[in-house]
mmCIF file of C-alpha atoms in Angstrom:
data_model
loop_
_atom_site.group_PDB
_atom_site.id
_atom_site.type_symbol
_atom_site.label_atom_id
_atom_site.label_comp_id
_atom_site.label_asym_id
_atom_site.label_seq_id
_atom_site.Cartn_x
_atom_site.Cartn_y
_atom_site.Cartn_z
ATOM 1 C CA UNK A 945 168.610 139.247 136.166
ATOM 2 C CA UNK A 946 170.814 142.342 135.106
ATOM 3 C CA UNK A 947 174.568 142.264 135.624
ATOM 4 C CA UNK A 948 175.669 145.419 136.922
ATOM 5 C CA UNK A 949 179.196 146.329 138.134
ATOM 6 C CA UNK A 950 180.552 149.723 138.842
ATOM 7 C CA UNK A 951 184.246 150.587 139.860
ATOM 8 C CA UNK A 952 186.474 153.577 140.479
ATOM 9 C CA UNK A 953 190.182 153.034 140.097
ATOM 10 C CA UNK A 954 192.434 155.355 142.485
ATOM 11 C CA UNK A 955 196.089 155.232 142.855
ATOM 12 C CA UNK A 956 197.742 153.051 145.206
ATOM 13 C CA UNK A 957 200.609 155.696 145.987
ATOM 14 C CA UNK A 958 199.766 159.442 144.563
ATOM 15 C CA UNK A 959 202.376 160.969 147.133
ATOM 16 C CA UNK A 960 204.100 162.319 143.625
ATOM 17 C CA UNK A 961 200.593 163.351 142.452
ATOM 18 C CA UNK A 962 199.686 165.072 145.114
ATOM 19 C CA UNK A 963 203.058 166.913 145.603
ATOM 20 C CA UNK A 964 203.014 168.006 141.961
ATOM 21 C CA UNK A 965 199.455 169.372 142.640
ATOM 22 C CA UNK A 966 200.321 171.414 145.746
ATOM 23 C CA UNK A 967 203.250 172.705 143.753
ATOM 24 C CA UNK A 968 200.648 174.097 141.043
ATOM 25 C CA UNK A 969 199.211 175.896 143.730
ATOM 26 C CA UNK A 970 202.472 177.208 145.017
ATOM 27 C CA UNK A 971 203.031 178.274 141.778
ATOM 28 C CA UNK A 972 199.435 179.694 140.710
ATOM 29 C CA UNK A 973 199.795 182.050 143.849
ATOM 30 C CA UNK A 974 203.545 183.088 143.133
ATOM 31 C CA UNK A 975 202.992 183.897 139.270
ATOM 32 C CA UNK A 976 199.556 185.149 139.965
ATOM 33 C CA UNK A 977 201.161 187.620 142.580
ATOM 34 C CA UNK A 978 204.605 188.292 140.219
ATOM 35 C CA UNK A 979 201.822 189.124 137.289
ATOM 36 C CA UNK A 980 200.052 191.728 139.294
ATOM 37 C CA UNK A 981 203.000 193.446 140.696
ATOM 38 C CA UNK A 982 204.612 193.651 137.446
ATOM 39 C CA UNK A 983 201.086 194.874 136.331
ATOM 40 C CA UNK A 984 201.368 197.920 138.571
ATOM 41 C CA UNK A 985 204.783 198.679 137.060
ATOM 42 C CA UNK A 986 203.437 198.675 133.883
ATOM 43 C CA UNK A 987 201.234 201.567 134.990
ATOM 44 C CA UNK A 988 204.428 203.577 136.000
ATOM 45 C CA UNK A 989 207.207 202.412 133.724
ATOM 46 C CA UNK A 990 206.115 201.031 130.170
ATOM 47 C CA UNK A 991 208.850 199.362 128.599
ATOM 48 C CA UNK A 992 208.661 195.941 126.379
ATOM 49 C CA UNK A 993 210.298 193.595 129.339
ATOM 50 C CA UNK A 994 207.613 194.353 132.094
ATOM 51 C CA UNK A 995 204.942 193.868 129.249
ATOM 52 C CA UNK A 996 206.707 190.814 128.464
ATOM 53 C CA UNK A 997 207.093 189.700 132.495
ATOM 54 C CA UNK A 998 203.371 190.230 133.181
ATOM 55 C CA UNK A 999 202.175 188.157 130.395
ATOM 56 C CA UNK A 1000 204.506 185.504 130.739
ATOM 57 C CA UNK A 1001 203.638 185.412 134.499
ATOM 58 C CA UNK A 1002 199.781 185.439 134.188
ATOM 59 C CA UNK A 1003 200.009 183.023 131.266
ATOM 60 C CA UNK A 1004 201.864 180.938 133.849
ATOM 61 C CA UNK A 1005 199.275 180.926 136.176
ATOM 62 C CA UNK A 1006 196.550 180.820 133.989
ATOM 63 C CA UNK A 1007 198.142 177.235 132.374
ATOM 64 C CA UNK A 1008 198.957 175.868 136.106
ATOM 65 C CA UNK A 1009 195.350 176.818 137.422
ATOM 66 C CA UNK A 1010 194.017 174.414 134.494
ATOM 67 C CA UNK A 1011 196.434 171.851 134.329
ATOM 68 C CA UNK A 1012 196.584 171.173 138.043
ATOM 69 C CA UNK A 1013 193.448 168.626 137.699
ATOM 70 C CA UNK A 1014 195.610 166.195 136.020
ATOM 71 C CA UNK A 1015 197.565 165.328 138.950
ATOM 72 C CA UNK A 1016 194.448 164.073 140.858
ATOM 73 C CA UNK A 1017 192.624 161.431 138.462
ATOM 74 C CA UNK A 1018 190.954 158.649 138.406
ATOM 75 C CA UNK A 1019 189.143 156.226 136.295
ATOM 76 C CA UNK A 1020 186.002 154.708 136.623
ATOM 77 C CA UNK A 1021 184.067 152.008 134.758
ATOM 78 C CA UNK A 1022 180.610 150.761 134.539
ATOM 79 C CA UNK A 1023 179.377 147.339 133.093
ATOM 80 C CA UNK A 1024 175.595 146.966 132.354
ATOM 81 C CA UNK A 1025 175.119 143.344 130.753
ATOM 82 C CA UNK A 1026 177.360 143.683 128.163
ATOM 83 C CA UNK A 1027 177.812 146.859 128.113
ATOM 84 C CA UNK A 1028 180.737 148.814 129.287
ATOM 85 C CA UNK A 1029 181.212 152.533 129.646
ATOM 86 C CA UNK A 1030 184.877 154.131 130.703
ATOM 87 C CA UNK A 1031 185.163 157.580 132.731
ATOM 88 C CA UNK A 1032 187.703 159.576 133.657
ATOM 89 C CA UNK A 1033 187.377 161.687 136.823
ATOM 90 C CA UNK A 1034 189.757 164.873 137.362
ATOM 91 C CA UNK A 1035 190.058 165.878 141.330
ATOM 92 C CA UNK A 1036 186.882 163.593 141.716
ATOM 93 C CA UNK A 1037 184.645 166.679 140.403
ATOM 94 C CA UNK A 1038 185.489 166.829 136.435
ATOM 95 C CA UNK A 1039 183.951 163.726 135.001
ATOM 96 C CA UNK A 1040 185.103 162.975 130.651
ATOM 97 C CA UNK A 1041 183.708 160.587 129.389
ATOM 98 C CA UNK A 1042 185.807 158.350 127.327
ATOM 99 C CA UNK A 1043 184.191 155.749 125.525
ATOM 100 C CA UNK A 1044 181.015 153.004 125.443
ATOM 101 C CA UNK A 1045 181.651 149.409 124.210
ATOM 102 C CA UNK A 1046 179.707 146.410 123.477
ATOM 103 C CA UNK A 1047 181.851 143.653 125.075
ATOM 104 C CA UNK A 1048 180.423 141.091 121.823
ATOM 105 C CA UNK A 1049 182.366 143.179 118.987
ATOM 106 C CA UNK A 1050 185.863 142.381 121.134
ATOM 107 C CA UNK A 1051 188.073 140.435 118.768
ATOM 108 C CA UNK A 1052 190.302 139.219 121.925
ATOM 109 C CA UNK A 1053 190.606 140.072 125.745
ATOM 110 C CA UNK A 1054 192.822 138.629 128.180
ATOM 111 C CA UNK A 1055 195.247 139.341 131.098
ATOM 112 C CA UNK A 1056 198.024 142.055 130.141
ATOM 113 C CA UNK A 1057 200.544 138.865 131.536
ATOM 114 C CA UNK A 1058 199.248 136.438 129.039
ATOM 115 C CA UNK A 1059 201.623 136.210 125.862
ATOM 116 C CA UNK A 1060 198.307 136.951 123.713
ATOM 117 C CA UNK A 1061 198.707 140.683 124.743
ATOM 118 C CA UNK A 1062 202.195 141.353 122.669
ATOM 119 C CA UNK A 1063 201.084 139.499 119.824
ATOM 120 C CA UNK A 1064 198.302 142.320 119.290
ATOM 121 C CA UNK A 1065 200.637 144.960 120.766
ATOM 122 C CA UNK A 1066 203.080 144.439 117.869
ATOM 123 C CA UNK A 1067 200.937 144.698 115.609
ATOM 124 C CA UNK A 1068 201.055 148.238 113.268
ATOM 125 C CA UNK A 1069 198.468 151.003 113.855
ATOM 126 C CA UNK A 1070 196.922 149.622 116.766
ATOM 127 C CA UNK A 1071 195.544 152.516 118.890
ATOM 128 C CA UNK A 1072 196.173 152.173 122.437
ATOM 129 C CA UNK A 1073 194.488 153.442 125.262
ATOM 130 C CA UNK A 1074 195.873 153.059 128.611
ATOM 131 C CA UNK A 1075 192.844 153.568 131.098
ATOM 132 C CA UNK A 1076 194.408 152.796 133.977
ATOM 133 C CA UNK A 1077 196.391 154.495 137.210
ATOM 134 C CA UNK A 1078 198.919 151.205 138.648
ATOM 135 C CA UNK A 1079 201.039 149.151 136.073
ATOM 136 C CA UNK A 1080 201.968 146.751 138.606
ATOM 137 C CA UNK A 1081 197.579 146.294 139.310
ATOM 138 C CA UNK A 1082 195.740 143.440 137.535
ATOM 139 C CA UNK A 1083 195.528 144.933 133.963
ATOM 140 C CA UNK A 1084 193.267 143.974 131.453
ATOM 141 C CA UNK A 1085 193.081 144.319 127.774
ATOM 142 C CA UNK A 1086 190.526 144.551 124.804
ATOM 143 C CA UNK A 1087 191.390 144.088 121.034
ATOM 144 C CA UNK A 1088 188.910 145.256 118.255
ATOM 145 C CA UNK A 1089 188.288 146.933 114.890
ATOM 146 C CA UNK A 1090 186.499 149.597 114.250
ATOM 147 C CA UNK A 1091 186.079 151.286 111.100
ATOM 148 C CA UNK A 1092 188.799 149.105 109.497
ATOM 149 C CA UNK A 1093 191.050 150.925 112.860
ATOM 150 C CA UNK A 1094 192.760 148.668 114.898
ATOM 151 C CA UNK A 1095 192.237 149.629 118.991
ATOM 152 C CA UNK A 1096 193.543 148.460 121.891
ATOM 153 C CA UNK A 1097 191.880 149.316 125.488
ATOM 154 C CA UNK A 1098 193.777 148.528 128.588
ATOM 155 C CA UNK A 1099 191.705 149.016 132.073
ATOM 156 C CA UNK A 1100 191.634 147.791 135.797
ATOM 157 C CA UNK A 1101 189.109 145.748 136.954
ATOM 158 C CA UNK A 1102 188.667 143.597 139.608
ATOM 159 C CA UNK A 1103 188.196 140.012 138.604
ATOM 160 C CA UNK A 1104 184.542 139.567 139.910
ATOM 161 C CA UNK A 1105 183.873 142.249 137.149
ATOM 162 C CA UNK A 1106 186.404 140.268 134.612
ATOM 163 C CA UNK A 1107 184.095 137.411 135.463
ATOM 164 C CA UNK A 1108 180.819 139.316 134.706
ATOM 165 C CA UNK A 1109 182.624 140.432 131.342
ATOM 166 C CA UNK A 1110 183.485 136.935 130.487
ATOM 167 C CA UNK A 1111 179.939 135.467 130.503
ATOM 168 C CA UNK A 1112 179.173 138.093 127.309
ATOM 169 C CA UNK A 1113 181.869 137.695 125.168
ATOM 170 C CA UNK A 1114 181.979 135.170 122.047
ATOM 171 C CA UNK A 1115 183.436 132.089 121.976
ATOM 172 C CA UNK A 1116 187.041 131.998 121.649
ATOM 173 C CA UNK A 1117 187.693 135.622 122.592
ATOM 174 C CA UNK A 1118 189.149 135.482 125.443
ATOM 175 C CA UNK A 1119 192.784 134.738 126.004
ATOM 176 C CA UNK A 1120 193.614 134.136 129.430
#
């Protein structure tokens, strides 16, 4: 029988997310608007400031129309027996994915609470990847080495799929 789990990890309160992204909008539309008026000066009146006030402007807009994704993400993660795959989803259309690990190459897992997780967090040149929206949720880490590189992945799951992951992983591994 295959163990399958899939899970999509939202924010519990994204009322500063989702301010920030209707202020990118705001602000596309203002700049956008300030870049073409100052465009149509330009065709009257060239001087060095409007040149310099329309491409400042549009370069404004420009930036806020693509970083105004990052305000709406989420994360999602699949587990396939043993397997586990990581996501990230911008405004629940962009989908990046952002990594694939066998759960048997984990050096040590465990609960972000148990005292296990600063001993590997202290260590030097450990790469660590937060993959995950609410600090105060039930966080989850995995220790490994890869290519003589020290990582560090910190997710979200639910415990039925902490259980699942628990059934594949080596003796010893896991930490509590």
């Amino acid at each position: 029988m295959d163990h399958f789990k899939e899970e999509v990890v939202l924010p519990r309160n994204n009322l500063l997310g989702n301010i920030l992204y209707v202020l990118c909008w705001v602000g596309i539309v203002v700049f956008g608007l300030y870049g073409m008026l100052t465009l149509q000066l330009l065709m009257f009146a060239f001087n060095i400031a409007t040149v310099l006030l329309t491409v400042l402007s549009i370069g404004a807009a420009v930036l806020l129309f693509f970083f105004k994704d990052h305000f709406k993400v989420e994360f999602e993660y699949s587990f396939t027996n043993g397997s586990l795959d990581f996501a990230k989803v911008l405004r629940s259309v962009k989908r990046k994915e952002l990594g694939s690990m066998n759960v048997a190459n984990v050096s040590a897992c465990g609960h972000v609470a148990h005292d296990s997780f600063r001993k590997f967090l202290a260590m030097k040149d450990v790469n660590k990847r937060n993959w995950f929206l609410n600090r105060d949720g039930n966080l989850f880490y995995f220790y490994y080495v890869k290519d003589n590189k020290k990582n560090m992945i910190i997710i979200e799951p639910s415990e039925e799929m902490v259980e699942m992951i628990r059934h594949y992983l080596p003796v010893g591994v896991y930490q509590g």
